[in-house]
Amino acid sequence: MAKVGRNDLCPCGSGRKYKKCCESKDRGGTVQNWTMIALVGGAVLAALVAGIASFSGERASSPTRVWSSEHGHYHDANGVQVP
Ligand SMILES: [Zn+2]
Ligand SMILES: [Zn+2]
């Protein structure tokens, strides 16, 4: 695909110069694409960070032994009394 100069006639056939015609549209499309990529990338990153945070948070809040104030002793992950 040949590169269109900004002062060349626009390839869309409008008879106007490319810089006065479709250049801004082409740029807009590129910006939109980058915005989409940024949005999707940001969402994926946020999901990853949330997943890591919840994973480590789960590990921190769910130790192998869980204190039961009701029973007055520890339970393990299966709910069995730990001496
Ligand atoms: Zn054009
Ligand atoms: Zn118990």
mmCIF file of N, CA, C and O and ligand atoms in Angstrom:
data_model
loop_
_atom_site.group_PDB
_atom_site.id
_atom_site.type_symbol
_atom_site.label_atom_id
_atom_site.label_comp_id
_atom_site.label_asym_id
_atom_site.label_seq_id
_atom_site.Cartn_x
_atom_site.Cartn_y
_atom_site.Cartn_z
ATOM 1 N N MET A 1 0.855 -1.205 0.000
ATOM 2 C CA MET A 1 0.000 0.000 0.000
ATOM 3 C C MET A 1 0.882 1.242 0.000
ATOM 4 O O MET A 1 1.760 1.415 0.841
ATOM 5 N N ALA A 2 0.682 2.126 -0.974
ATOM 6 C CA ALA A 2 1.500 3.334 -1.086
ATOM 7 C C ALA A 2 1.111 4.333 -0.010
ATOM 8 O O ALA A 2 -0.066 4.486 0.317
ATOM 9 N N LYS A 3 2.118 4.995 0.499
ATOM 10 C CA LYS A 3 1.829 5.983 1.533
ATOM 11 C C LYS A 3 1.318 7.263 0.881
ATOM 12 O O LYS A 3 1.839 7.696 -0.144
ATOM 13 N N VAL A 4 0.292 7.836 1.463
ATOM 14 C CA VAL A 4 -0.302 9.053 0.917
ATOM 15 C C VAL A 4 0.317 10.253 1.600
ATOM 16 O O VAL A 4 0.350 10.322 2.830
ATOM 17 N N GLY A 5 0.826 11.186 0.778
ATOM 18 C CA GLY A 5 1.372 12.413 1.355
ATOM 19 C C GLY A 5 0.256 13.312 1.842
ATOM 20 O O GLY A 5 -0.878 13.243 1.348
ATOM 21 N N ARG A 6 0.544 14.148 2.797
ATOM 22 C CA ARG A 6 -0.501 14.994 3.374
ATOM 23 C C ARG A 6 -0.997 16.014 2.358
ATOM 24 O O ARG A 6 -2.114 16.492 2.463
ATOM 25 N N ASN A 7 -0.131 16.375 1.374
ATOM 26 C CA ASN A 7 -0.539 17.354 0.367
ATOM 27 C C ASN A 7 -0.982 16.687 -0.929
ATOM 28 O O ASN A 7 -1.314 17.372 -1.882
ATOM 29 N N ASP A 8 -1.007 15.352 -0.951
ATOM 30 C CA ASP A 8 -1.503 14.643 -2.134
ATOM 31 C C ASP A 8 -3.026 14.614 -2.103
ATOM 32 O O ASP A 8 -3.650 14.838 -1.069
ATOM 33 N N LEU A 9 -3.597 14.314 -3.288
ATOM 34 C CA LEU A 9 -5.052 14.176 -3.331
ATOM 35 C C LEU A 9 -5.461 12.979 -2.490
ATOM 36 O O LEU A 9 -4.806 11.946 -2.480
ATOM 37 N N CYS A 10 -6.576 13.131 -1.815
ATOM 38 C CA CYS A 10 -7.029 12.060 -0.938
ATOM 39 C C CYS A 10 -7.430 10.842 -1.757
ATOM 40 O O CYS A 10 -8.098 10.971 -2.776
ATOM 41 N N PRO A 11 -7.020 9.675 -1.338
ATOM 42 C CA PRO A 11 -7.343 8.443 -2.078
ATOM 43 C C PRO A 11 -8.847 8.133 -2.077
ATOM 44 O O PRO A 11 -9.294 7.283 -2.830
ATOM 45 N N CYS A 12 -9.645 8.811 -1.293
ATOM 46 C CA CYS A 12 -11.077 8.529 -1.279
ATOM 47 C C CYS A 12 -11.771 9.134 -2.485
ATOM 48 O O CYS A 12 -12.938 8.855 -2.734
ATOM 49 N N GLY A 13 -11.055 9.997 -3.256
ATOM 50 C CA GLY A 13 -11.622 10.539 -4.479
ATOM 51 C C GLY A 13 -12.450 11.789 -4.271
ATOM 52 O O GLY A 13 -13.221 12.179 -5.144
ATOM 53 N N SER A 14 -12.298 12.441 -3.139
ATOM 54 C CA SER A 14 -13.088 13.642 -2.885
ATOM 55 C C SER A 14 -12.527 14.843 -3.641
ATOM 56 O O SER A 14 -13.208 15.852 -3.779
ATOM 57 N N GLY A 15 -11.266 14.731 -4.126
ATOM 58 C CA GLY A 15 -10.644 15.839 -4.820
ATOM 59 C C GLY A 15 -9.955 16.807 -3.874
ATOM 60 O O GLY A 15 -9.340 17.763 -4.311
ATOM 61 N N ARG A 16 -10.094 16.563 -2.584
ATOM 62 C CA ARG A 16 -9.431 17.419 -1.610
ATOM 63 C C ARG A 16 -8.087 16.809 -1.242
ATOM 64 O O ARG A 16 -7.839 15.634 -1.484
ATOM 65 N N LYS A 17 -7.233 17.657 -0.610
ATOM 66 C CA LYS A 17 -5.959 17.128 -0.151
ATOM 67 C C LYS A 17 -6.195 16.210 1.044
ATOM 68 O O LYS A 17 -7.114 16.421 1.835
ATOM 69 N N TYR A 18 -5.319 15.224 1.104
ATOM 70 C CA TYR A 18 -5.474 14.208 2.155
ATOM 71 C C TYR A 18 -5.516 14.843 3.545
ATOM 72 O O TYR A 18 -6.330 14.473 4.392
ATOM 73 N N LYS A 19 -4.645 15.879 3.756
ATOM 74 C CA LYS A 19 -4.591 16.479 5.101
ATOM 75 C C LYS A 19 -5.884 17.212 5.429
ATOM 76 O O LYS A 19 -6.199 17.422 6.603
ATOM 77 N N LYS A 20 -6.647 17.631 4.365
ATOM 78 C CA LYS A 20 -7.910 18.339 4.607
ATOM 79 C C LYS A 20 -9.084 17.367 4.610
ATOM 80 O O LYS A 20 -10.227 17.776 4.805
ATOM 81 N N CYS A 21 -8.805 16.102 4.284
ATOM 82 C CA CYS A 21 -9.910 15.162 4.110
ATOM 83 C C CYS A 21 -9.806 14.015 5.117
ATOM 84 O O CYS A 21 -10.130 14.192 6.282
ATOM 85 N N CYS A 22 -9.319 12.895 4.658
ATOM 86 C CA CYS A 22 -9.443 11.684 5.474
ATOM 87 C C CYS A 22 -8.317 11.489 6.481
ATOM 88 O O CYS A 22 -8.363 10.542 7.259
ATOM 89 N N GLU A 23 -7.301 12.375 6.477
ATOM 90 C CA GLU A 23 -6.204 12.153 7.407
ATOM 91 C C GLU A 23 -6.711 12.155 8.854
ATOM 92 O O GLU A 23 -6.365 11.282 9.654
ATOM 93 N N SER A 24 -7.587 13.123 9.159
ATOM 94 C CA SER A 24 -8.087 13.204 10.536
ATOM 95 C C SER A 24 -8.931 11.978 10.862
ATOM 96 O O SER A 24 -8.887 11.460 11.976
ATOM 97 N N LYS A 25 -9.708 11.511 9.842
ATOM 98 C CA LYS A 25 -10.535 10.314 10.064
ATOM 99 C C LYS A 25 -9.640 9.103 10.328
ATOM 100 O O LYS A 25 -9.887 8.323 11.248
ATOM 101 N N ASP A 26 -8.569 8.991 9.471
ATOM 102 C CA ASP A 26 -7.652 7.866 9.656
ATOM 103 C C ASP A 26 -7.013 7.941 11.033
ATOM 104 O O ASP A 26 -6.887 6.957 11.736
ATOM 105 N N ARG A 27 -6.622 9.154 11.410
ATOM 106 C CA ARG A 27 -6.009 9.336 12.734
ATOM 107 C C ARG A 27 -7.013 8.977 13.822
ATOM 108 O O ARG A 27 -6.678 8.318 14.785
ATOM 109 N N GLY A 28 -8.261 9.449 13.633
ATOM 110 C CA GLY A 28 -9.285 9.167 14.640
ATOM 111 C C GLY A 28 -9.444 7.672 14.835
ATOM 112 O O GLY A 28 -9.535 7.202 15.966
ATOM 113 N N GLY A 29 -9.457 6.939 13.692
ATOM 114 C CA GLY A 29 -9.592 5.496 13.799
ATOM 115 C C GLY A 29 -8.440 4.895 14.577
ATOM 116 O O GLY A 29 -8.650 4.044 15.424
ATOM 117 N N THR A 30 -7.256 5.405 14.293
ATOM 118 C CA THR A 30 -6.088 4.877 14.996
ATOM 119 C C THR A 30 -6.213 5.157 16.490
ATOM 120 O O THR A 30 -5.995 4.286 17.318
ATOM 121 N N VAL A 31 -6.616 6.377 16.811
ATOM 122 C CA VAL A 31 -6.753 6.735 18.230
ATOM 123 C C VAL A 31 -7.815 5.854 18.877
ATOM 124 O O VAL A 31 -7.624 5.346 19.980
ATOM 125 N N GLN A 32 -8.941 5.637 18.146
ATOM 126 C CA GLN A 32 -9.990 4.782 18.702
ATOM 127 C C GLN A 32 -9.446 3.380 18.966
ATOM 128 O O GLN A 32 -9.712 2.794 20.005
ATOM 129 N N ASN A 33 -8.675 2.861 17.979
ATOM 130 C CA ASN A 33 -8.118 1.525 18.165
ATOM 131 C C ASN A 33 -7.222 1.488 19.390
ATOM 132 O O ASN A 33 -7.289 0.561 20.186
ATOM 133 N N TRP A 34 -6.391 2.500 19.534
ATOM 134 C CA TRP A 34 -5.491 2.517 20.685
ATOM 135 C C TRP A 34 -6.286 2.655 21.975
ATOM 136 O O TRP A 34 -5.935 2.065 22.989
ATOM 137 N N THR A 35 -7.378 3.441 21.911
ATOM 138 C CA THR A 35 -8.210 3.561 23.110
ATOM 139 C C THR A 35 -8.797 2.211 23.479
ATOM 140 O O THR A 35 -8.809 1.817 24.649
ATOM 141 N N MET A 36 -9.277 1.489 22.452
ATOM 142 C CA MET A 36 -9.840 0.159 22.713
ATOM 143 C C MET A 36 -8.782 -0.758 23.309
ATOM 144 O O MET A 36 -9.032 -1.474 24.277
ATOM 145 N N ILE A 37 -7.582 -0.722 22.705
ATOM 146 C CA ILE A 37 -6.504 -1.582 23.196
ATOM 147 C C ILE A 37 -6.184 -1.209 24.646
ATOM 148 O O ILE A 37 -6.015 -2.076 25.509
ATOM 149 N N ALA A 38 -6.152 0.105 24.918
ATOM 150 C CA ALA A 38 -5.849 0.556 26.280
ATOM 151 C C ALA A 38 -6.943 0.105 27.239
ATOM 152 O O ALA A 38 -6.662 -0.353 28.346
ATOM 153 N N LEU A 39 -8.213 0.234 26.785
ATOM 154 C CA LEU A 39 -9.323 -0.161 27.656
ATOM 155 C C LEU A 39 -9.268 -1.660 27.939
ATOM 156 O O LEU A 39 -9.358 -2.089 29.099
ATOM 157 N N VAL A 40 -9.110 -2.451 26.865
ATOM 158 C CA VAL A 40 -9.077 -3.906 27.041
ATOM 159 C C VAL A 40 -7.868 -4.299 27.876
ATOM 160 O O VAL A 40 -7.971 -5.087 28.817
ATOM 161 N N GLY A 41 -6.713 -3.689 27.543
ATOM 162 C CA GLY A 41 -5.511 -4.000 28.304
ATOM 163 C C GLY A 41 -5.665 -3.614 29.763
ATOM 164 O O GLY A 41 -5.284 -4.369 30.653
ATOM 165 N N GLY A 42 -6.276 -2.448 29.999
ATOM 166 C CA GLY A 42 -6.494 -2.017 31.372
ATOM 167 C C GLY A 42 -7.430 -2.957 32.110
ATOM 168 O O GLY A 42 -7.190 -3.304 33.271
ATOM 169 N N ALA A 43 -8.491 -3.412 31.408
ATOM 170 C CA ALA A 43 -9.449 -4.329 32.041
ATOM 171 C C ALA A 43 -8.761 -5.643 32.391
ATOM 172 O O ALA A 43 -8.956 -6.188 33.484
ATOM 173 N N VAL A 44 -7.943 -6.127 31.434
ATOM 174 C CA VAL A 44 -7.232 -7.387 31.691
ATOM 175 C C VAL A 44 -6.280 -7.208 32.863
ATOM 176 O O VAL A 44 -6.217 -8.050 33.768
ATOM 177 N N LEU A 45 -5.572 -6.077 32.874
ATOM 178 C CA LEU A 45 -4.643 -5.809 33.974
ATOM 179 C C LEU A 45 -5.386 -5.727 35.292
ATOM 180 O O LEU A 45 -4.972 -6.315 36.291
ATOM 181 N N ALA A 46 -6.532 -5.003 35.283
ATOM 182 C CA ALA A 46 -7.312 -4.857 36.518
ATOM 183 C C ALA A 46 -7.791 -6.222 37.009
ATOM 184 O O ALA A 46 -7.745 -6.517 38.204
ATOM 185 N N ALA A 47 -8.241 -7.060 36.050
ATOM 186 C CA ALA A 47 -8.714 -8.397 36.426
ATOM 187 C C ALA A 47 -7.567 -9.211 37.010
ATOM 188 O O ALA A 47 -7.731 -9.912 38.014
ATOM 189 N N LEU A 48 -6.398 -9.084 36.387
ATOM 190 C CA LEU A 48 -5.231 -9.810 36.885
ATOM 191 C C LEU A 48 -4.884 -9.347 38.293
ATOM 192 O O LEU A 48 -4.690 -10.158 39.198
ATOM 193 N N VAL A 49 -4.841 -8.016 38.474
ATOM 194 C CA VAL A 49 -4.493 -7.476 39.791
ATOM 195 C C VAL A 49 -5.535 -7.907 40.808
ATOM 196 O O VAL A 49 -5.198 -8.329 41.918
ATOM 197 N N ALA A 50 -6.840 -7.833 40.433
ATOM 198 C CA ALA A 50 -7.909 -8.234 41.355
ATOM 199 C C ALA A 50 -7.761 -9.715 41.694
ATOM 200 O O ALA A 50 -7.931 -10.120 42.846
ATOM 201 N N GLY A 51 -7.452 -10.522 40.673
ATOM 202 C CA GLY A 51 -7.282 -11.949 40.913
ATOM 203 C C GLY A 51 -6.132 -12.226 41.849
ATOM 204 O O GLY A 51 -6.267 -13.008 42.786
ATOM 205 N N ILE A 52 -5.026 -11.534 41.624
ATOM 206 C CA ILE A 52 -3.865 -11.727 42.494
ATOM 207 C C ILE A 52 -4.202 -11.261 43.907
ATOM 208 O O ILE A 52 -3.885 -11.923 44.887
ATOM 209 N N ALA A 53 -4.886 -10.108 44.001
ATOM 210 C CA ALA A 53 -5.219 -9.559 45.319
ATOM 211 C C ALA A 53 -6.151 -10.513 46.068
ATOM 212 O O ALA A 53 -5.936 -10.796 47.248
ATOM 213 N N SER A 54 -7.194 -11.013 45.364
ATOM 214 C CA SER A 54 -8.139 -11.901 46.038
ATOM 215 C C SER A 54 -7.455 -13.218 46.391
ATOM 216 O O SER A 54 -7.715 -13.809 47.429
ATOM 217 N N PHE A 55 -6.545 -13.656 45.524
ATOM 218 C CA PHE A 55 -5.840 -14.909 45.786
ATOM 219 C C PHE A 55 -5.003 -14.785 47.052
ATOM 220 O O PHE A 55 -5.125 -15.589 47.973
ATOM 221 N N SER A 56 -4.186 -13.721 47.102
ATOM 222 C CA SER A 56 -3.326 -13.546 48.274
ATOM 223 C C SER A 56 -4.172 -13.218 49.496
ATOM 224 O O SER A 56 -3.861 -13.651 50.610
ATOM 225 N N GLY A 57 -5.273 -12.454 49.295
ATOM 226 C CA GLY A 57 -6.144 -12.131 50.416
ATOM 227 C C GLY A 57 -6.786 -13.385 50.972
ATOM 228 O O GLY A 57 -6.906 -13.546 52.194
ATOM 229 N N GLU A 58 -7.180 -14.299 50.070
ATOM 230 C CA GLU A 58 -7.800 -15.548 50.518
ATOM 231 C C GLU A 58 -6.798 -16.355 51.334
ATOM 232 O O GLU A 58 -7.129 -16.923 52.361
ATOM 233 N N ARG A 59 -5.568 -16.382 50.845
ATOM 234 C CA ARG A 59 -4.539 -17.128 51.560
ATOM 235 C C ARG A 59 -4.305 -16.518 52.938
ATOM 236 O O ARG A 59 -4.100 -17.231 53.906
ATOM 237 N N ALA A 60 -4.367 -15.185 52.984
ATOM 238 C CA ALA A 60 -4.071 -14.528 54.251
ATOM 239 C C ALA A 60 -5.221 -14.722 55.242
ATOM 240 O O ALA A 60 -4.990 -14.899 56.430
ATOM 241 N N SER A 61 -6.474 -14.678 54.722
ATOM 242 C CA SER A 61 -7.617 -14.735 55.626
ATOM 243 C C SER A 61 -8.063 -16.181 55.873
ATOM 244 O O SER A 61 -8.926 -16.418 56.699
ATOM 245 N N SER A 62 -7.516 -17.136 55.116
ATOM 246 C CA SER A 62 -7.882 -18.528 55.321
ATOM 247 C C SER A 62 -6.647 -19.356 55.630
ATOM 248 O O SER A 62 -6.165 -20.097 54.778
ATOM 249 N N PRO A 63 -6.123 -19.209 56.797
ATOM 250 C CA PRO A 63 -4.972 -20.025 57.168
ATOM 251 C C PRO A 63 -5.403 -21.480 57.327
ATOM 252 O O PRO A 63 -6.582 -21.803 57.309
ATOM 253 N N THR A 64 -4.429 -22.373 57.493
ATOM 254 C CA THR A 64 -4.764 -23.787 57.620
ATOM 255 C C THR A 64 -5.592 -24.023 58.873
ATOM 256 O O THR A 64 -6.412 -24.932 58.921
ATOM 257 N N ARG A 65 -5.383 -23.193 59.894
ATOM 258 C CA ARG A 65 -6.173 -23.335 61.121
ATOM 259 C C ARG A 65 -7.079 -22.118 61.267
ATOM 260 O O ARG A 65 -6.633 -20.989 61.123
ATOM 261 N N VAL A 66 -8.350 -22.349 61.533
ATOM 262 C CA VAL A 66 -9.310 -21.259 61.723
ATOM 263 C C VAL A 66 -9.851 -21.338 63.143
ATOM 264 O O VAL A 66 -10.348 -22.388 63.583
ATOM 265 N N TRP A 67 -9.754 -20.233 63.852
ATOM 266 C CA TRP A 67 -10.238 -20.207 65.235
ATOM 267 C C TRP A 67 -11.765 -20.166 65.258
ATOM 268 O O TRP A 67 -12.381 -19.388 64.537
ATOM 269 N N SER A 68 -12.365 -21.041 66.057
ATOM 270 C CA SER A 68 -13.805 -21.016 66.256
ATOM 271 C C SER A 68 -14.086 -20.593 67.693
ATOM 272 O O SER A 68 -13.843 -21.364 68.628
ATOM 273 N N SER A 69 -14.561 -19.352 67.836
ATOM 274 C CA SER A 69 -14.877 -18.880 69.192
ATOM 275 C C SER A 69 -16.073 -19.641 69.749
ATOM 276 O O SER A 69 -16.216 -19.793 70.955
ATOM 277 N N GLU A 70 -16.943 -20.152 68.854
ATOM 278 C CA GLU A 70 -18.104 -20.930 69.274
ATOM 279 C C GLU A 70 -17.671 -22.213 69.984
ATOM 280 O O GLU A 70 -18.180 -22.570 71.047
ATOM 281 N N HIS A 71 -16.692 -22.881 69.353
ATOM 282 C CA HIS A 71 -16.243 -24.170 69.889
ATOM 283 C C HIS A 71 -15.105 -24.010 70.878
ATOM 284 O O HIS A 71 -14.837 -24.910 71.666
ATOM 285 N N GLY A 72 -14.399 -22.890 70.809
ATOM 286 C CA GLY A 72 -13.275 -22.688 71.712
ATOM 287 C C GLY A 72 -12.037 -23.444 71.287
ATOM 288 O O GLY A 72 -11.174 -23.769 72.095
ATOM 289 N N HIS A 73 -11.939 -23.801 70.015
ATOM 290 C CA HIS A 73 -10.728 -24.453 69.512
ATOM 291 C C HIS A 73 -10.554 -24.139 68.033
ATOM 292 O O HIS A 73 -11.432 -23.535 67.420
ATOM 293 N N TYR A 74 -9.415 -24.583 67.482
ATOM 294 C CA TYR A 74 -9.138 -24.346 66.067
ATOM 295 C C TYR A 74 -9.756 -25.439 65.208
ATOM 296 O O TYR A 74 -9.875 -26.586 65.634
ATOM 297 N N HIS A 75 -10.148 -25.067 64.006
ATOM 298 C CA HIS A 75 -10.561 -26.017 62.982
ATOM 299 C C HIS A 75 -9.548 -25.973 61.861
ATOM 300 O O HIS A 75 -8.990 -24.917 61.574
ATOM 301 N N ASP A 76 -9.317 -27.106 61.188
ATOM 302 C CA ASP A 76 -8.480 -27.065 60.000
ATOM 303 C C ASP A 76 -9.358 -26.753 58.780
ATOM 304 O O ASP A 76 -10.543 -26.465 58.919
ATOM 305 N N ALA A 77 -8.768 -26.822 57.570
ATOM 306 C CA ALA A 77 -9.484 -26.424 56.352
ATOM 307 C C ALA A 77 -10.737 -27.266 56.147
ATOM 308 O O ALA A 77 -11.686 -26.817 55.494
ATOM 309 N N ASN A 78 -10.788 -28.479 56.668
ATOM 310 C CA ASN A 78 -11.937 -29.360 56.488
ATOM 311 C C ASN A 78 -12.970 -29.215 57.614
ATOM 312 O O ASN A 78 -13.948 -29.947 57.664
ATOM 313 N N GLY A 79 -12.706 -28.301 58.542
ATOM 314 C CA GLY A 79 -13.639 -28.085 59.634
ATOM 315 C C GLY A 79 -13.470 -29.082 60.767
ATOM 316 O O GLY A 79 -14.345 -29.245 61.599
ATOM 317 N N VAL A 80 -12.318 -29.773 60.753
ATOM 318 C CA VAL A 80 -12.049 -30.769 61.797
ATOM 319 C C VAL A 80 -11.281 -30.088 62.933
ATOM 320 O O VAL A 80 -10.441 -29.231 62.700
ATOM 321 N N GLN A 81 -11.614 -30.477 64.175
ATOM 322 C CA GLN A 81 -10.957 -29.879 65.321
ATOM 323 C C GLN A 81 -9.459 -30.131 65.304
ATOM 324 O O GLN A 81 -9.020 -31.255 65.024
ATOM 325 N N VAL A 82 -8.707 -29.084 65.568
ATOM 326 C CA VAL A 82 -7.261 -29.198 65.674
ATOM 327 C C VAL A 82 -6.876 -29.027 67.125
ATOM 328 O O VAL A 82 -7.266 -28.032 67.748
ATOM 329 N N PRO A 83 -6.151 -29.954 67.705
ATOM 330 C CA PRO A 83 -5.784 -29.852 69.115
ATOM 331 C C PRO A 83 -4.834 -28.695 69.380
ATOM 332 O O PRO A 83 -4.067 -28.349 68.528
HETATM 333 ZN ZN ZN B 1 -10.871 11.562 1.825
HETATM 334 ZN ZN ZN B 2 -15.284 -27.419 66.553
#
